[in-house]
Amino acid sequence: MTTTAVDHRPADAPETLSRLLVTVRDPNTRQYVPVGFLRHLLDCFEFAYLESALARDDFRPLPGLTHATQAPMRSGQLFPVFAERVVSSRRPDRSASMNALGLPANAAPFEVLARSHGQRVGDTIELLPAPTAGPGELVSFPFLTHGVRHLEPVEQKRIASLSPGDALQLVRDSTNTVNPHAFLVTDDDKIRLGWVPDPLIAVFESLTDRHLTVERANGPEIGFHFRLLVKIAGRTPSDLGLFDGPAWVTRGFADADAPTDLSLSNR
């Protein structure tokens, strides 16, 4: 597969659910930290590292994406490190997994990644939805709750009884010893249903008029990771768009005369 480093430019395709935040689990804290954005453009895929990730002393490039430390990379095919995280059509549980995520059996790979978070058992990479929304705009997107395996049996059972559209609550988990800024997702009776992925906490905090609803709830026949899919909706700040600001700046060419080879492997 041919990949090329290119200058960063606006996507030609709609941004909603066409951008994912790539995160990696810190081996010391066990928390996931953002490292870059994966975007699905009109006719290719693009990956760019965050400047904040590149500045970390312990930064290590993702497999096959070393060149992106200099400038964004584009490819006509999904980069292997992400493609291998799509639930394979050859797996016997593919249909059950797609149903658990509320997706058709023939869902496109990027759509599967957006809902499944692209995680595998024992893996250290997770992809989270990162839709685009300008200042003061309404936005909504789904996410899977974390930590379901750590809930009490009665709490796990409560997930199985939920229905799409049920209202949920966002509660600060201030006694959390790992991250006192963590958010719990609960029902109206404050029964715990899982946690918000750490890299999305600041994004949730920035939203006003936010509300959560059940997108998909599954029973114990489905693995812990796919147990509860939640939709959050809210409005971005009047002076800042979603995923805007210094923390989300990506690496690009500083020189306007830098090469912009857009040749793609599928052309």
mmCIF file of C-alpha atoms in Angstrom:
data_model
loop_
_atom_site.group_PDB
_atom_site.id
_atom_site.type_symbol
_atom_site.label_atom_id
_atom_site.label_comp_id
_atom_site.label_asym_id
_atom_site.label_seq_id
_atom_site.Cartn_x
_atom_site.Cartn_y
_atom_site.Cartn_z
ATOM 1 C CA MET A 1 0.000 0.000 0.000
ATOM 2 C CA THR A 2 1.360 3.389 -1.026
ATOM 3 C CA THR A 3 1.108 6.248 1.464
ATOM 4 C CA THR A 4 2.177 9.843 1.073
ATOM 5 C CA ALA A 5 2.894 12.706 3.439
ATOM 6 C CA VAL A 6 0.767 15.691 2.502
ATOM 7 C CA ASP A 7 -0.143 19.181 3.593
ATOM 8 C CA HIS A 8 -3.225 19.428 5.828
ATOM 9 C CA ARG A 9 -6.324 20.843 4.107
ATOM 10 C CA PRO A 10 -10.112 20.851 4.619
ATOM 11 C CA ALA A 11 -11.937 17.609 3.896
ATOM 12 C CA ASP A 12 -14.006 17.354 0.730
ATOM 13 C CA ALA A 13 -16.513 15.084 2.470
ATOM 14 C CA PRO A 14 -18.888 15.960 5.323
ATOM 15 C CA GLU A 15 -16.985 15.883 8.622
ATOM 16 C CA THR A 16 -19.717 14.427 10.825
ATOM 17 C CA LEU A 17 -18.570 10.940 11.843
ATOM 18 C CA SER A 18 -15.779 11.143 9.274
ATOM 19 C CA ARG A 19 -13.096 11.913 11.852
ATOM 20 C CA LEU A 20 -11.858 9.743 14.715
ATOM 21 C CA LEU A 21 -9.620 10.593 17.635
ATOM 22 C CA VAL A 22 -6.841 7.997 17.933
ATOM 23 C CA THR A 23 -5.801 7.285 21.520
ATOM 24 C CA VAL A 24 -3.176 5.029 23.101
ATOM 25 C CA ARG A 25 -3.131 3.602 26.619
ATOM 26 C CA ASP A 26 -0.354 4.939 28.815
ATOM 27 C CA PRO A 27 1.529 1.909 30.250
ATOM 28 C CA ASN A 28 2.083 3.702 33.568
ATOM 29 C CA THR A 29 -1.278 5.317 34.292
ATOM 30 C CA ARG A 30 -3.352 2.838 32.220
ATOM 31 C CA GLN A 31 -5.328 5.833 30.927
ATOM 32 C CA TYR A 32 -5.895 6.480 27.234
ATOM 33 C CA VAL A 33 -4.250 9.616 25.854
ATOM 34 C CA PRO A 34 -4.908 11.267 22.457
ATOM 35 C CA VAL A 35 -2.199 10.893 19.795
ATOM 36 C CA GLY A 36 -3.831 11.988 16.530
ATOM 37 C CA PHE A 37 -6.806 12.227 14.189
ATOM 38 C CA LEU A 38 -7.855 9.733 11.512
ATOM 39 C CA ARG A 39 -10.092 11.254 8.837
ATOM 40 C CA HIS A 40 -12.127 9.740 6.020
ATOM 41 C CA LEU A 41 -11.995 12.215 3.146
ATOM 42 C CA LEU A 42 -13.891 12.003 -0.138
ATOM 43 C CA ASP A 43 -11.524 9.512 -1.775
ATOM 44 C CA CYS A 44 -8.850 8.691 0.790
ATOM 45 C CA PHE A 45 -7.917 8.391 4.455
ATOM 46 C CA GLU A 46 -5.683 10.828 6.319
ATOM 47 C CA PHE A 47 -3.812 10.506 9.618
ATOM 48 C CA ALA A 48 -2.130 13.350 11.510
ATOM 49 C CA TYR A 49 -0.386 13.321 14.897
ATOM 50 C CA LEU A 50 -1.220 15.853 17.579
ATOM 51 C CA GLU A 51 1.588 18.261 18.407
ATOM 52 C CA SER A 52 0.924 17.575 22.087
ATOM 53 C CA ALA A 53 1.543 13.847 21.534
ATOM 54 C CA LEU A 54 4.751 14.442 19.583
ATOM 55 C CA ALA A 55 6.030 16.600 22.448
ATOM 56 C CA ARG A 56 5.749 13.774 24.992
ATOM 57 C CA ASP A 57 9.075 12.262 26.110
ATOM 58 C CA ASP A 58 7.622 8.755 25.814
ATOM 59 C CA PHE A 59 6.103 9.265 22.342
ATOM 60 C CA ARG A 60 6.334 6.282 19.988
ATOM 61 C CA PRO A 61 4.906 6.402 16.449
ATOM 62 C CA LEU A 62 2.142 3.978 15.569
ATOM 63 C CA PRO A 63 3.108 1.063 13.284
ATOM 64 C CA GLY A 64 3.339 2.205 9.682
ATOM 65 C CA LEU A 65 2.751 5.863 10.552
ATOM 66 C CA THR A 66 6.278 7.114 11.274
ATOM 67 C CA HIS A 67 6.215 9.555 8.343
ATOM 68 C CA ALA A 68 3.247 11.325 9.913
ATOM 69 C CA THR A 69 5.614 12.707 12.550
ATOM 70 C CA GLN A 70 6.677 15.156 9.821
ATOM 71 C CA ALA A 71 3.342 15.816 8.071
ATOM 72 C CA PRO A 72 -0.093 14.193 7.673
ATOM 73 C CA MET A 73 -0.236 10.982 5.660
ATOM 74 C CA ARG A 74 -2.888 10.009 3.123
ATOM 75 C CA SER A 75 -3.749 6.678 1.557
ATOM 76 C CA GLY A 76 -6.415 5.332 -0.775
ATOM 77 C CA GLN A 77 -6.866 2.437 1.649
ATOM 78 C CA LEU A 78 -7.415 2.395 5.396
ATOM 79 C CA PHE A 79 -4.013 2.253 7.106
ATOM 80 C CA PRO A 80 -3.263 -1.345 8.248
ATOM 81 C CA VAL A 81 -2.921 -0.440 11.933
ATOM 82 C CA PHE A 82 -6.579 0.669 11.825
ATOM 83 C CA ALA A 83 -7.908 -1.755 9.195
ATOM 84 C CA GLU A 84 -6.985 -4.717 11.382
ATOM 85 C CA ARG A 85 -9.305 -3.328 14.071
ATOM 86 C CA VAL A 86 -12.438 -3.590 11.950
ATOM 87 C CA VAL A 87 -14.623 -6.576 12.882
ATOM 88 C CA SER A 88 -13.880 -8.982 10.034
ATOM 89 C CA SER A 89 -16.692 -10.113 7.736
ATOM 90 C CA ARG A 90 -15.236 -13.625 8.091
ATOM 91 C CA ARG A 91 -15.842 -13.774 11.844
ATOM 92 C CA PRO A 92 -18.842 -15.906 12.835
ATOM 93 C CA ASP A 93 -19.913 -13.246 15.359
ATOM 94 C CA ARG A 94 -19.798 -10.401 12.812
ATOM 95 C CA SER A 95 -23.595 -10.203 12.489
ATOM 96 C CA ALA A 96 -24.099 -10.192 16.279
ATOM 97 C CA SER A 97 -21.426 -7.516 16.727
ATOM 98 C CA MET A 98 -22.968 -5.264 14.071
ATOM 99 C CA ASN A 99 -26.411 -5.691 15.616
ATOM 100 C CA ALA A 100 -25.012 -4.818 19.044
ATOM 101 C CA LEU A 101 -23.640 -1.588 17.591
ATOM 102 C CA GLY A 102 -26.818 -0.765 15.692
ATOM 103 C CA LEU A 103 -25.113 -1.186 12.330
ATOM 104 C CA PRO A 104 -26.121 -3.136 9.202
ATOM 105 C CA ALA A 105 -24.134 -6.260 8.414
ATOM 106 C CA ASN A 106 -22.519 -4.523 5.439
ATOM 107 C CA ALA A 107 -21.454 -1.397 7.342
ATOM 108 C CA ALA A 108 -18.387 0.345 5.918
ATOM 109 C CA PRO A 109 -15.088 -0.145 7.804
ATOM 110 C CA PHE A 110 -14.840 3.477 8.961
ATOM 111 C CA GLU A 111 -18.409 3.371 10.240
ATOM 112 C CA VAL A 112 -17.587 0.222 12.199
ATOM 113 C CA LEU A 113 -14.523 1.871 13.744
ATOM 114 C CA ALA A 114 -16.568 4.919 14.745
ATOM 115 C CA ARG A 115 -18.986 2.794 16.758
ATOM 116 C CA SER A 116 -16.775 -0.069 17.947
ATOM 117 C CA HIS A 117 -13.854 2.183 18.994
ATOM 118 C CA GLY A 118 -11.642 -0.270 17.111
ATOM 119 C CA GLN A 119 -10.554 -2.040 20.277
ATOM 120 C CA ARG A 120 -9.365 -5.607 20.535
ATOM 121 C CA VAL A 121 -8.816 -7.761 23.623
ATOM 122 C CA GLY A 122 -5.523 -6.788 25.258
ATOM 123 C CA ASP A 123 -5.029 -3.922 22.791
ATOM 124 C CA THR A 124 -3.674 -0.480 23.680
ATOM 125 C CA ILE A 125 -5.233 1.583 20.863
ATOM 126 C CA GLU A 126 -8.737 3.022 20.866
ATOM 127 C CA LEU A 127 -10.491 5.212 18.291
ATOM 128 C CA LEU A 128 -13.189 7.624 19.475
ATOM 129 C CA PRO A 129 -15.747 9.643 17.488
ATOM 130 C CA ALA A 130 -14.518 13.197 16.849
ATOM 131 C CA PRO A 131 -17.186 15.034 14.824
ATOM 132 C CA THR A 132 -16.646 18.574 13.597
ATOM 133 C CA ALA A 133 -18.831 21.406 14.910
ATOM 134 C CA GLY A 134 -18.177 25.134 14.850
ATOM 135 C CA PRO A 135 -18.687 27.625 17.705
ATOM 136 C CA GLY A 136 -22.237 27.612 19.091
ATOM 137 C CA GLU A 137 -23.375 24.674 16.953
ATOM 138 C CA LEU A 138 -25.429 21.667 18.012
ATOM 139 C CA VAL A 139 -23.641 18.335 17.852
ATOM 140 C CA SER A 140 -24.424 14.724 18.729
ATOM 141 C CA PHE A 141 -22.434 11.508 18.496
ATOM 142 C CA PRO A 142 -22.380 7.988 19.981
ATOM 143 C CA PHE A 143 -19.793 6.475 22.296
ATOM 144 C CA LEU A 144 -19.330 3.207 24.166
ATOM 145 C CA THR A 145 -19.102 3.393 27.948
ATOM 146 C CA HIS A 146 -15.889 2.174 29.548
ATOM 147 C CA GLY A 147 -15.446 -0.077 32.575
ATOM 148 C CA VAL A 148 -18.618 -2.171 32.359
ATOM 149 C CA ARG A 149 -16.688 -5.211 33.580
ATOM 150 C CA HIS A 150 -16.002 -3.324 36.846
ATOM 151 C CA LEU A 151 -19.684 -2.704 37.591
ATOM 152 C CA GLU A 152 -21.663 -4.727 40.126
ATOM 153 C CA PRO A 153 -23.830 -7.540 38.706
ATOM 154 C CA VAL A 154 -27.013 -5.573 39.435
ATOM 155 C CA GLU A 155 -25.598 -2.616 37.494
ATOM 156 C CA GLN A 156 -24.671 -4.790 34.524
ATOM 157 C CA LYS A 157 -28.170 -6.281 34.629
ATOM 158 C CA ARG A 158 -29.650 -2.784 34.509
ATOM 159 C CA ILE A 159 -27.909 -2.138 31.183
ATOM 160 C CA ALA A 160 -29.681 -5.114 29.631
ATOM 161 C CA SER A 161 -33.074 -3.658 30.632
ATOM 162 C CA LEU A 162 -32.502 -0.285 28.938
ATOM 163 C CA SER A 163 -34.180 0.654 25.657
ATOM 164 C CA PRO A 164 -33.057 2.981 22.843
ATOM 165 C CA GLY A 165 -34.041 6.553 23.636
ATOM 166 C CA ASP A 166 -34.025 6.126 27.431
ATOM 167 C CA ALA A 167 -32.662 9.222 29.163
ATOM 168 C CA LEU A 168 -29.323 8.904 30.974
ATOM 169 C CA GLN A 169 -27.373 11.119 33.358
ATOM 170 C CA LEU A 170 -23.785 12.368 33.427
ATOM 171 C CA VAL A 171 -22.381 12.366 36.979
ATOM 172 C CA ARG A 172 -18.922 13.445 38.131
ATOM 173 C CA ASP A 173 -17.076 10.529 39.781
ATOM 174 C CA SER A 174 -15.067 12.707 42.152
ATOM 175 C CA THR A 175 -14.041 9.770 44.352
ATOM 176 C CA ASN A 176 -12.381 8.004 41.433
ATOM 177 C CA THR A 177 -8.796 7.296 42.532
ATOM 178 C CA VAL A 178 -7.532 6.926 38.960
ATOM 179 C CA ASN A 179 -9.087 10.124 37.576
ATOM 180 C CA PRO A 180 -11.074 12.448 39.894
ATOM 181 C CA HIS A 181 -12.338 14.275 36.797
ATOM 182 C CA ALA A 182 -14.019 11.115 35.480
ATOM 183 C CA PHE A 183 -17.659 11.104 34.395
ATOM 184 C CA LEU A 184 -20.049 8.272 35.197
ATOM 185 C CA VAL A 185 -23.028 7.454 33.004
ATOM 186 C CA THR A 186 -26.044 6.537 35.157
ATOM 187 C CA ASP A 187 -29.788 6.056 34.837
ATOM 188 C CA ASP A 188 -32.283 8.390 36.530
ATOM 189 C CA ASP A 189 -31.919 6.380 39.753
ATOM 190 C CA LYS A 190 -28.134 6.960 39.710
ATOM 191 C CA ILE A 191 -27.382 3.302 38.955
ATOM 192 C CA ARG A 192 -23.913 3.207 37.387
ATOM 193 C CA LEU A 193 -23.758 2.096 33.749
ATOM 194 C CA GLY A 194 -20.112 2.809 32.889
ATOM 195 C CA TRP A 195 -17.678 5.680 32.431
ATOM 196 C CA VAL A 196 -17.023 8.249 29.724
ATOM 197 C CA PRO A 197 -13.713 7.528 27.896
ATOM 198 C CA ASP A 198 -11.081 9.773 29.530
ATOM 199 C CA PRO A 199 -9.991 11.544 26.306
ATOM 200 C CA LEU A 200 -13.565 12.779 25.803
ATOM 201 C CA ILE A 201 -14.001 14.296 29.282
ATOM 202 C CA ALA A 202 -12.804 17.782 28.273
ATOM 203 C CA VAL A 203 -15.027 17.658 25.181
ATOM 204 C CA PHE A 204 -18.088 16.776 27.276
ATOM 205 C CA GLU A 205 -17.254 19.528 29.748
ATOM 206 C CA SER A 206 -17.213 22.092 26.942
ATOM 207 C CA LEU A 207 -20.766 21.268 25.804
ATOM 208 C CA THR A 208 -23.803 23.134 27.136
ATOM 209 C CA ASP A 209 -27.423 21.927 27.113
ATOM 210 C CA ARG A 210 -26.041 18.418 26.950
ATOM 211 C CA HIS A 211 -28.192 15.343 27.331
ATOM 212 C CA LEU A 212 -27.559 11.629 27.037
ATOM 213 C CA THR A 213 -29.769 8.860 25.696
ATOM 214 C CA VAL A 214 -29.412 5.141 25.073
ATOM 215 C CA GLU A 215 -28.418 4.361 21.501
ATOM 216 C CA ARG A 216 -28.020 0.610 21.979
ATOM 217 C CA ALA A 217 -28.103 -1.575 25.107
ATOM 218 C CA ASN A 218 -27.067 -5.238 25.101
ATOM 219 C CA GLY A 219 -27.187 -8.196 27.453
ATOM 220 C CA PRO A 220 -24.457 -10.510 28.794
ATOM 221 C CA GLU A 221 -24.344 -12.436 25.508
ATOM 222 C CA ILE A 222 -22.382 -9.459 24.164
ATOM 223 C CA GLY A 223 -18.870 -8.674 25.386
ATOM 224 C CA PHE A 224 -18.391 -5.963 28.020
ATOM 225 C CA HIS A 225 -16.921 -3.483 25.532
ATOM 226 C CA PHE A 226 -20.053 -3.399 23.333
ATOM 227 C CA ARG A 227 -22.546 -3.534 26.201
ATOM 228 C CA LEU A 228 -23.799 0.078 26.155
ATOM 229 C CA LEU A 229 -23.733 2.577 23.297
ATOM 230 C CA VAL A 230 -24.751 6.088 24.379
ATOM 231 C CA LYS A 231 -25.565 9.190 22.343
ATOM 232 C CA ILE A 232 -24.560 12.584 23.719
ATOM 233 C CA ALA A 233 -25.995 15.806 22.325
ATOM 234 C CA GLY A 234 -25.172 19.386 23.214
ATOM 235 C CA ARG A 235 -24.015 22.770 22.004
ATOM 236 C CA THR A 236 -20.414 23.864 21.550
ATOM 237 C CA PRO A 237 -19.134 27.065 23.241
ATOM 238 C CA SER A 238 -19.940 30.325 21.476
ATOM 239 C CA ASP A 239 -16.236 31.032 20.964
ATOM 240 C CA LEU A 240 -14.823 27.562 20.320
ATOM 241 C CA GLY A 241 -15.629 24.635 18.067
ATOM 242 C CA LEU A 242 -15.448 20.966 18.966
ATOM 243 C CA PHE A 243 -11.854 19.700 19.245
ATOM 244 C CA ASP A 244 -10.546 23.246 18.698
ATOM 245 C CA GLY A 245 -7.745 24.820 20.706
ATOM 246 C CA PRO A 246 -4.035 24.204 21.405
ATOM 247 C CA ALA A 247 -4.520 20.650 22.701
ATOM 248 C CA TRP A 248 -5.890 19.513 19.329
ATOM 249 C CA VAL A 249 -3.393 21.095 16.912
ATOM 250 C CA THR A 250 -1.951 18.543 14.483
ATOM 251 C CA ARG A 251 1.465 18.344 12.821
ATOM 252 C CA GLY A 252 1.588 19.863 9.336
ATOM 253 C CA PHE A 253 3.964 21.612 6.972
ATOM 254 C CA ALA A 254 5.291 24.909 8.302
ATOM 255 C CA ASP A 255 6.720 25.737 4.858
ATOM 256 C CA ALA A 256 4.092 26.769 2.293
ATOM 257 C CA ASP A 257 6.359 25.427 -0.466
ATOM 258 C CA ALA A 258 6.455 21.930 1.023
ATOM 259 C CA PRO A 259 5.483 19.111 -1.392
ATOM 260 C CA THR A 260 1.823 18.089 -1.572
ATOM 261 C CA ASP A 261 1.946 14.786 -3.453
ATOM 262 C CA LEU A 262 -1.648 13.522 -3.491
ATOM 263 C CA SER A 263 -1.036 10.295 -5.429
ATOM 264 C CA LEU A 264 -3.138 7.498 -3.991
ATOM 265 C CA SER A 265 -2.699 3.757 -4.055
ATOM 266 C CA ASN A 266 -6.124 3.156 -5.628
ATOM 267 C CA ARG A 267 -5.559 5.467 -8.616
#
